[in-house]
Coordinates of C-alpha atoms and ligand atoms in Angstrom, one line a residue:
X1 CA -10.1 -13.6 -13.7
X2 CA -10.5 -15.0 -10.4
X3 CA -8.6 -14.3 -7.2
X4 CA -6.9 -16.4 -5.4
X5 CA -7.7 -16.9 -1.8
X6 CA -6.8 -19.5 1.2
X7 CA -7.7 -23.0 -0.6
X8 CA -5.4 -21.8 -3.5
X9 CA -2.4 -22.1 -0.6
X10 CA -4.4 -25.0 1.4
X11 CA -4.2 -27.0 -2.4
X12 CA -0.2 -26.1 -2.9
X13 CA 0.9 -26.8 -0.2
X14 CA -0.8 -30.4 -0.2
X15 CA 0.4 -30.4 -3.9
X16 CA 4.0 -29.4 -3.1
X17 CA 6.3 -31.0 -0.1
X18 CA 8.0 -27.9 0.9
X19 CA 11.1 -28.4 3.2
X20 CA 10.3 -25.7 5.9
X21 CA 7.5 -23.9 6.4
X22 CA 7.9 -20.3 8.0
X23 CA 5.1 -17.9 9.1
X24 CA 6.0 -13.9 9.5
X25 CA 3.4 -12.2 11.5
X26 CA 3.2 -9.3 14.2
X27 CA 2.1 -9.9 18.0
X28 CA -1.2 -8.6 16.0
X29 CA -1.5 -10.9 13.3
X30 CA -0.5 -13.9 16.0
X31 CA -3.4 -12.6 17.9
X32 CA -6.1 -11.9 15.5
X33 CA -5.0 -14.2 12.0
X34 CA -3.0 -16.8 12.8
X35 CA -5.6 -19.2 14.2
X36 CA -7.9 -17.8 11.4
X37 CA -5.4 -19.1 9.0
X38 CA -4.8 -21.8 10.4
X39 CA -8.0 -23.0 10.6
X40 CA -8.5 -22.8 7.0
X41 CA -4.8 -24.3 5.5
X42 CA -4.2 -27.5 8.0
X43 CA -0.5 -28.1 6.4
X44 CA 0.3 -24.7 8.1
X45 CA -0.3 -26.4 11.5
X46 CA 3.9 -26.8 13.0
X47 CA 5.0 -24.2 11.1
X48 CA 7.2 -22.3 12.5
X49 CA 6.3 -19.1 13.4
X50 CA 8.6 -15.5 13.0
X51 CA 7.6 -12.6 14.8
X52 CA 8.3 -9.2 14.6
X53 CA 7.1 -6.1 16.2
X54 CA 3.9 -4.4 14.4
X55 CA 4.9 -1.0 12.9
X56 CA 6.5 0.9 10.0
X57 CA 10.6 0.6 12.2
X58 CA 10.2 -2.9 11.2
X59 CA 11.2 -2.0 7.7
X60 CA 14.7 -2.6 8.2
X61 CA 17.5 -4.1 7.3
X62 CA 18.5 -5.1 10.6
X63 CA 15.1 -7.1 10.7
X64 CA 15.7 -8.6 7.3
X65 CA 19.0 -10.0 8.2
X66 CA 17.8 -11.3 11.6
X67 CA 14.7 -13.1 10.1
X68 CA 17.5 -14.5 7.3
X69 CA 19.3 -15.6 10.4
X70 CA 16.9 -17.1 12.3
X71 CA 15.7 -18.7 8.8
X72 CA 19.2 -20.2 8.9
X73 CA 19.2 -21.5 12.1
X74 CA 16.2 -23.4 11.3
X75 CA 18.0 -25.1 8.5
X76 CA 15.9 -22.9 5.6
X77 CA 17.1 -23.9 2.5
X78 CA 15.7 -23.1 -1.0
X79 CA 13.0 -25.8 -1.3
X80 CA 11.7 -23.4 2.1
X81 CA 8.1 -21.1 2.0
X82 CA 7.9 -18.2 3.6
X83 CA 4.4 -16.9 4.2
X84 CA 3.6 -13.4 5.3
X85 CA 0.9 -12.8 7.5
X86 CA -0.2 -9.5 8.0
X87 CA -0.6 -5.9 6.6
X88 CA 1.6 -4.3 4.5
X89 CA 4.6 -3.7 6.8
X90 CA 4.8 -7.7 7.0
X91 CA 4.1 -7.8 3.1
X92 CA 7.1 -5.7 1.9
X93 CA 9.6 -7.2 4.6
X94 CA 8.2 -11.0 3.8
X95 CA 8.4 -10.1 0.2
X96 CA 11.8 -9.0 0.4
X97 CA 13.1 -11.4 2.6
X98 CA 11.9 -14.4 0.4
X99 CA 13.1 -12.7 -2.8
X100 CA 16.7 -12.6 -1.8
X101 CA 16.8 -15.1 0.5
X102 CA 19.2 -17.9 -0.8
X103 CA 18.5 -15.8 -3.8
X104 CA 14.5 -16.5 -4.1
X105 CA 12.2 -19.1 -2.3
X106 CA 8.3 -19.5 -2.6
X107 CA 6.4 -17.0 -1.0
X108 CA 2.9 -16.6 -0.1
X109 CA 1.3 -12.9 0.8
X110 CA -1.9 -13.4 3.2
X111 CA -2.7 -9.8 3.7
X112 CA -4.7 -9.1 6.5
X113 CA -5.3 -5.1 6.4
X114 CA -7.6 -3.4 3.7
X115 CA -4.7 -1.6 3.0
X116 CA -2.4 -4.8 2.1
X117 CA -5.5 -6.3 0.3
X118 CA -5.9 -3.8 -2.2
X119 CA -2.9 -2.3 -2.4
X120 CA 0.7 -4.1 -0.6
X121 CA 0.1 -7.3 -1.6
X122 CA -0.6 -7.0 -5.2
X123 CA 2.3 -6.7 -7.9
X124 CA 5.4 -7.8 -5.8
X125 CA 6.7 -4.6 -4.9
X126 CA 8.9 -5.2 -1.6
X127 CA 10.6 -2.8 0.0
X128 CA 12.5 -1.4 3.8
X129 CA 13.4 2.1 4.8
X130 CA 17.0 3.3 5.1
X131 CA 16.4 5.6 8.0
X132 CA 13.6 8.1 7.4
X133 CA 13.3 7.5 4.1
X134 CA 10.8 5.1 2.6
X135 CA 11.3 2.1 0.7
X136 CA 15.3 2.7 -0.7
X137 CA 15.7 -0.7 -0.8
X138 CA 13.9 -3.1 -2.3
X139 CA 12.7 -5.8 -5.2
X140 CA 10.3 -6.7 -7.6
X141 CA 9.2 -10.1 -6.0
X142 CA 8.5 -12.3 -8.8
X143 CA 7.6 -14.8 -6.9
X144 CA 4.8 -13.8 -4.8
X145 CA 1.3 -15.4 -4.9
X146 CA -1.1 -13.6 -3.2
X147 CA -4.3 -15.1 -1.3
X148 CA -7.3 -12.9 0.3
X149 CA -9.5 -13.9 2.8
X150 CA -11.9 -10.7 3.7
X151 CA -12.2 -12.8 7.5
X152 CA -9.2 -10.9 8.5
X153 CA -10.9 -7.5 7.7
X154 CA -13.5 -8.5 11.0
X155 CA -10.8 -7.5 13.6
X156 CA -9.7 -4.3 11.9
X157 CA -10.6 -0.9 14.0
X158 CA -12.3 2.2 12.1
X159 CA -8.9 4.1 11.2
X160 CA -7.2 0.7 10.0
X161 CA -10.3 0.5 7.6
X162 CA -10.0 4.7 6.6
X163 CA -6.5 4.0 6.0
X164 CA -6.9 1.0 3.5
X165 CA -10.1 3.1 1.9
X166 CA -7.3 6.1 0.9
X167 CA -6.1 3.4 -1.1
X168 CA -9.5 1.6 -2.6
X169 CA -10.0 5.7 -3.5
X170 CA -6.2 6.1 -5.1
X171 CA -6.9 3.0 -7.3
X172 CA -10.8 4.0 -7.8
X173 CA -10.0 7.7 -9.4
X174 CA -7.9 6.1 -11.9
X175 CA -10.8 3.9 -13.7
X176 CA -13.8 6.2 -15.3
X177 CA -16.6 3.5 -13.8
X178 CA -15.0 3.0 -10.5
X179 CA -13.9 6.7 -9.9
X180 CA -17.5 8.2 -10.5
X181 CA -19.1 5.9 -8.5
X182 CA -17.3 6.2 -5.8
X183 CA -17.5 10.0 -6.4
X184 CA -21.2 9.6 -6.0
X185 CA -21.5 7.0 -3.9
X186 CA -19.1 6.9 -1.3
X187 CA -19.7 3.5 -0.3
X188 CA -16.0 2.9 0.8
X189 CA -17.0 5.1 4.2
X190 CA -19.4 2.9 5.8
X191 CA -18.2 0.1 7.9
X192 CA -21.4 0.2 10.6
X193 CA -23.2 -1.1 7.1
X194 CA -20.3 -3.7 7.0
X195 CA -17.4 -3.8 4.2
X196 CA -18.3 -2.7 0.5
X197 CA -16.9 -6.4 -0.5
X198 CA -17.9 -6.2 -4.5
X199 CA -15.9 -2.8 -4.2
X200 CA -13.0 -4.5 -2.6
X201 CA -12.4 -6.9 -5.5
X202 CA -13.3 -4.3 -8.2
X203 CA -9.9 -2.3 -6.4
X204 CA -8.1 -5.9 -6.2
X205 CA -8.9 -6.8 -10.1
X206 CA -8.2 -3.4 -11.3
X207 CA -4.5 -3.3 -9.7
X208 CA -3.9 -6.8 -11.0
X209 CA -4.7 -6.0 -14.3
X210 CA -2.9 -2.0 -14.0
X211 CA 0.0 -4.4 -12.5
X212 CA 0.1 -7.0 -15.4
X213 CA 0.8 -4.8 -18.1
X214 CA 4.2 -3.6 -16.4
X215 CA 5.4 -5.8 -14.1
X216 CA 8.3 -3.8 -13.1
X217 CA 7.0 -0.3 -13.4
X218 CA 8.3 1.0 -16.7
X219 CA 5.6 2.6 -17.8
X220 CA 1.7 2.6 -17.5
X221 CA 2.1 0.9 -13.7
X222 CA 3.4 4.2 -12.6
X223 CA -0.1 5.7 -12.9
X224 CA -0.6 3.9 -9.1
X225 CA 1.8 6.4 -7.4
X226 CA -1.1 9.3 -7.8
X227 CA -1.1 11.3 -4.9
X228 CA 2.4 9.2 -3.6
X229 CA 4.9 11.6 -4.1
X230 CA 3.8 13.9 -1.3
X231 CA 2.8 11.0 0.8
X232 CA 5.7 9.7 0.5
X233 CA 7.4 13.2 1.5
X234 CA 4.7 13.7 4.3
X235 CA 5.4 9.4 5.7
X236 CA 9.4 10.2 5.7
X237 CA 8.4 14.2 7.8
X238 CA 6.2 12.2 10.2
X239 CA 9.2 9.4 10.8
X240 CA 11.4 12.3 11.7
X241 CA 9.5 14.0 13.6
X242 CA 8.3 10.6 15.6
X243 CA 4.3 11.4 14.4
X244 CA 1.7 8.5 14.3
X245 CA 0.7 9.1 10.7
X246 CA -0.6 5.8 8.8
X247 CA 0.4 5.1 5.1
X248 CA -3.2 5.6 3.8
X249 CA -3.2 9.3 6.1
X250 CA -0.2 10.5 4.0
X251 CA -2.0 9.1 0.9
X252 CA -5.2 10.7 1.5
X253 CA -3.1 13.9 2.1
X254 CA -1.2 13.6 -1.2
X255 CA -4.3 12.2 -3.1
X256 CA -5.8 16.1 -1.9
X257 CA -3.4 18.0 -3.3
X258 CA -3.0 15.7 -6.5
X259 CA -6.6 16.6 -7.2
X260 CA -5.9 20.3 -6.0
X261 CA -2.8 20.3 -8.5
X262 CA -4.6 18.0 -11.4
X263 CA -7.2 21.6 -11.3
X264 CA -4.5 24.1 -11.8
X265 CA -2.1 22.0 -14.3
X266 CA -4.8 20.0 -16.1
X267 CA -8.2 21.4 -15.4
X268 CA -9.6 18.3 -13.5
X269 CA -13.4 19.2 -13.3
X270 CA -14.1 21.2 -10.2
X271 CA -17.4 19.9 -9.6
X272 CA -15.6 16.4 -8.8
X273 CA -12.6 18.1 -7.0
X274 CA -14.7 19.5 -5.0
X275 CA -16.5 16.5 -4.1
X276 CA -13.3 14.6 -3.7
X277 CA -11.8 16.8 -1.4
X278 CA -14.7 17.4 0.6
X279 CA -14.7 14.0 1.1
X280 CA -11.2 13.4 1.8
X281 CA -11.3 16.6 4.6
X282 CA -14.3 14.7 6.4
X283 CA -12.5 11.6 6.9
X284 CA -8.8 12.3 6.8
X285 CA -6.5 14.8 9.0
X286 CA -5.5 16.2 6.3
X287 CA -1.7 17.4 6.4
X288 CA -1.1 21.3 6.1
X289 CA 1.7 21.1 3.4
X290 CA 3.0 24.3 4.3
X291 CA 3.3 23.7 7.8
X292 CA 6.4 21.4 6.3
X293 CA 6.9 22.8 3.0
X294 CA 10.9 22.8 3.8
X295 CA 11.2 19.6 4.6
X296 CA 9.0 18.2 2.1
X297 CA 10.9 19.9 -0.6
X298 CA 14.3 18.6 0.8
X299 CA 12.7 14.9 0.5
X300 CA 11.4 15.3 -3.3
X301 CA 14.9 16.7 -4.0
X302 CA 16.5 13.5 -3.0
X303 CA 14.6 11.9 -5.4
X304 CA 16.3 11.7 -8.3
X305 CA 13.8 11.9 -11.1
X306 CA 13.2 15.5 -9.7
X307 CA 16.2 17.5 -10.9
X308 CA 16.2 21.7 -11.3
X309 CA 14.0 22.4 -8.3
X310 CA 10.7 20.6 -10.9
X311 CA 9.2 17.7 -9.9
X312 CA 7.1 15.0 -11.6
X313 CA 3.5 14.4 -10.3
X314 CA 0.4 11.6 -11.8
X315 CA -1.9 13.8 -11.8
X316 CA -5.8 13.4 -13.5
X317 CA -7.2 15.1 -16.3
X318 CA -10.7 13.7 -15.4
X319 CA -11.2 10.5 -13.1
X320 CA -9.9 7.9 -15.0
X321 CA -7.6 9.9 -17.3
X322 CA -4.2 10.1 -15.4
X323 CA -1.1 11.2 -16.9
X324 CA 2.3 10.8 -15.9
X325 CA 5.7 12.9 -15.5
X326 CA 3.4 16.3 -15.1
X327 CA 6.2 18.6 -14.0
X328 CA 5.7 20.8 -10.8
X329 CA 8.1 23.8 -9.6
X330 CA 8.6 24.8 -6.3
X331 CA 6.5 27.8 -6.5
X332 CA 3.7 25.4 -7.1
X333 CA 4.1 23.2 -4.0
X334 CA 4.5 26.9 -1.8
X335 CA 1.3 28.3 -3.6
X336 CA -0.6 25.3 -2.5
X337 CA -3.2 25.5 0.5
X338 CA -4.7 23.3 2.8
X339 CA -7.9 25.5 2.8
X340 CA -9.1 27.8 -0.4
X341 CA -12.7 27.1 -1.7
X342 CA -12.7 23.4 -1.0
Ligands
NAD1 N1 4.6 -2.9 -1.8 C1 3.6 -2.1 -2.1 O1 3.2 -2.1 -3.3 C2 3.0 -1.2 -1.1 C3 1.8 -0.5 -1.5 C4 1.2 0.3 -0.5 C5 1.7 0.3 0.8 N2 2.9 -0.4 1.1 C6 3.4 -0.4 2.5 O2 2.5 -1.0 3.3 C7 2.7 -0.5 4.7 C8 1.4 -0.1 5.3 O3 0.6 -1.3 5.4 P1 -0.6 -1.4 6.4 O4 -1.3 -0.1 6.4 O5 -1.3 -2.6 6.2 O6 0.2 -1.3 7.8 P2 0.7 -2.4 8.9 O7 1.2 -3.6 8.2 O8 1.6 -1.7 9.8 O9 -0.7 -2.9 9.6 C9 -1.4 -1.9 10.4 C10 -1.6 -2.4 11.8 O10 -2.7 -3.3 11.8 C11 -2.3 -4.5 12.5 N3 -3.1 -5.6 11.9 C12 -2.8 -6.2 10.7 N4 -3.9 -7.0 10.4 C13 -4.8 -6.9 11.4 C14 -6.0 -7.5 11.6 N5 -6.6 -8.3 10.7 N6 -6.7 -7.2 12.7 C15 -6.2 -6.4 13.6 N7 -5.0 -5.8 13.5 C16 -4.3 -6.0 12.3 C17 -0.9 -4.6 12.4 O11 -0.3 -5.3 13.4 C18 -0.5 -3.1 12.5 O12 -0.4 -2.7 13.8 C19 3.7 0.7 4.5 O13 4.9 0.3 4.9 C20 3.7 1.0 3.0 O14 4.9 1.5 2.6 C21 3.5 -1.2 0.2

C-alpha cells in the first residue's frame, strides 16, 4: 500500500473541475505551508483562503458555522473542495466542516504537524469541543483523502515534534515489531539526527490498516484510544483550568499510566514498563494524576460507557497485545502514582 502525498491532489484536481476551491489554515500554516503547498499543487493557486486562529478554542461550533458562512458567501456549493491545511486542530474542524456541509463535499487533509500525520488525519474521525469537553460533536468523514508531505515537518519546533512522537509511541506499542523496536531503540527522540522518516510511514501504514478494518470504530479500531481515556480527562482539566498542555502531553501522560495500569491488571512485563516509562518521564511533563484525581473522575463519569463508578481502559498485555473494555474502579485511578519504582 502506498500513501498518498501532494501529486495525488496535484493529479485530482487537474482530473476534476471543482466549482470552488477553499483552503482552511492557521496564521501558522499561512506562514510556514501555504506557499509550500502551493508550490507543489499549481491548481491551488486563487483559491480562496479561510483562516482561523491556531489552537485547541478553534474547535467550535461557532467556528464551524462561521467558516459554513463565509463558504456561503463565496457561493460554495456541493461540487466545492475544502482542503485543510494544518495540524490536527484544522483536520478535525476541516473534516467536519466538509462532512456536513451541504451535507458532504470533497475534502482533502494536508496535515502539517507529526501529530496530524500519524495520527489526526488518518481514518476520518472529525470532531469540536462543547466547552471543556473534547470532541462531543463530531463525524466519521467518509470522504476524506489524506495527502503527506514530510516538507511541512521542517518548520516544526522540538515540543511540536515530542508531541506528535506520544502518538508514533501510542500507535508503535500496539504492533509486536514496531513496539520493541522502539522500546529498544528510541529513535522517535532524535530530531538533531533529523526525522525517523521510515518510522513515520511504519506509524502511517499501521493506522491505515488498524483503521480499515473498522471504519467507524465498532470494534478492533478502538485498540487506538490506549492511554486516551485519561488524556482525554487530563486535555478537558487543563482547558478548565486555562493550562498550555498539548494533545500528545496528555497522551504521553495517559500512555504512563496505561502501561502502569496494563502491570497491575494484566501483568505487562516490567522490564518494558520500565523502560517505557523511563522514557516517557525523560521527555514528557508527566501529569500528577492525583494532583486532579477529582476532577478527572468527574470527566470519565460523564462518559457514558463508564457506569457504577468502573471505567473501561485499552490496556496491553505485552506490546502488541492490547485488549479492550479492561474495567477500572475508582480505587484504582486513587492508588495510582506519579512516582513508585519507575
Ligand atoms: N481526529 C482524530 O482522529 C484525532 C486524533 C488525534 C488528535 N486529534 C486532534 O488533533 C488536535 C491536535 O493536533 P496538533 O497537535 O497537530 O495541534 P494543532 O493543530 O493545534 O497544531 C499545533 C501548532 O502547530 C502549528 N503548526 C502546524 N503545522 C505547522 C508547521 N508545519 N510548522 C510550524 N507550525 C505549525 C499550528 O498552527 C499550531 O499552533 C487535537 O485537537 C486533537 O483532539 C484528532
Amino acid at each position: 500500500m502506498k500513501r498518498k502525498d501532494l501529486s495525488y491532489l496535484q493529479k485530482s484536481l487537474s482530473k476534476k473541475p471543482y466549482s470552488k476551491k477553499f483552503i482552511l489554515l492557521d496564521e501558522n500554516t499561512y506562514k510556514y505551508c501555504l506557499p509550500i503547498l502551493i508550490e507543489n499543487v499549481e491548481q491551488l493557486y486563487g483559491a480562496e483562503i479561510l483562516e482561523i486562529e491556531s489552537g485547541e478554542n478553534s474547535k467550535s461550533l461557532s467556528i464551524v458555522e462561521n467558516l459554513c458562512q463565509a463558504m456561503i458567501e463565496s457561493s460554495a456549493d456541493k461540487e466545492s473542495i475544502l482542503i485543510s491545511l494544518g495540524g490536527g486542530v484544522i483536520t478535525d474542524i476541516g473534516g467536519f466542516v466538509s462532512s456536513v456541509f451541504k451535507r458532504g463535499i470533497q475534502h482533502f487533509a494536508v496535515p502539517t504537524t507529526l501529530l496530524a500525520m500519524v495520527d489526526a488525519s488518518i481514518g476520518g474521525k472529525t470532531g469540536v469541543n462543547i466547552g471543556e469537553i473534547k470532541n462531543q460533536i463530531g463525524t466519521f468523514n467518509t470522504n476524506t483523502i489524506t495527502c503527506i508531505n514530510f516538507e511541512f515537518l521542517n518548520s516544526l519546533n522540538k515540543r511540536q515534534v515530542l508531541n506528535g512522537a506520544a502518538e508514533m509511541i501510542k500507535i508503535s506499542l500496539l504492533d509486536e515489531t514496531l513496539g520493541n523496536k522502539i522500546t529498544n531503540d528510541k529513535p522517535w527522540n532524535n530530531k538533531k539526527q533529523g526525522f525517523d522518516y521510515d518510522l513515520i510511514e511504519k506509524c502511517i501504514l499501521l493506522k491505515e490498516k488498524i483503521v480499515k478494518g473498522d471504519r467507524f470504530e465498532t470494534g478492533n479500531r478502538k485498540i487506538l484510544n490506549f492511554g486516551h481515556s485519561l488524556a482525554h480527562a487530563f486535555e478537558s482539566v487543563a482547558l478548565l483550568k486555562k493550562i498550555d498542555l498539548l494533545h500528545g502531553e496528555a497522551v504521553a501522560s495517559g500512555i504512563y499510566y496505561a502501561i502502569k495500569l496494563s502491570e497491575t491488571k494484566l501483568s505487562f512485563p516490567k522490564d518494558k514498563a520500565k523502560k517505557i516509562n523511563s522514557y516517557l518521564k525523560d521527555n514528557y511533563s508527566i501529569i500528577d494524576i492525583q494532583e486532579n484525581i477529582d476532577l478527572v473522575i468527574n470527566y470519565l463519569n460523564a462518559d457514558k460507557k463508564n457506569i457504577n463508578n468502573e471505567y473501561r481502559f485499552i490496556l496491553l498485555e505485552d506490546i502488541g497485545k492490547p485488549h479492550i473494555n479492561i474495567t477500572i474502579t475508582q480505587d484504582e485511578l486513587f492508588n495510582l502514582k506519579l512516582i513508585d519504582n519507575h
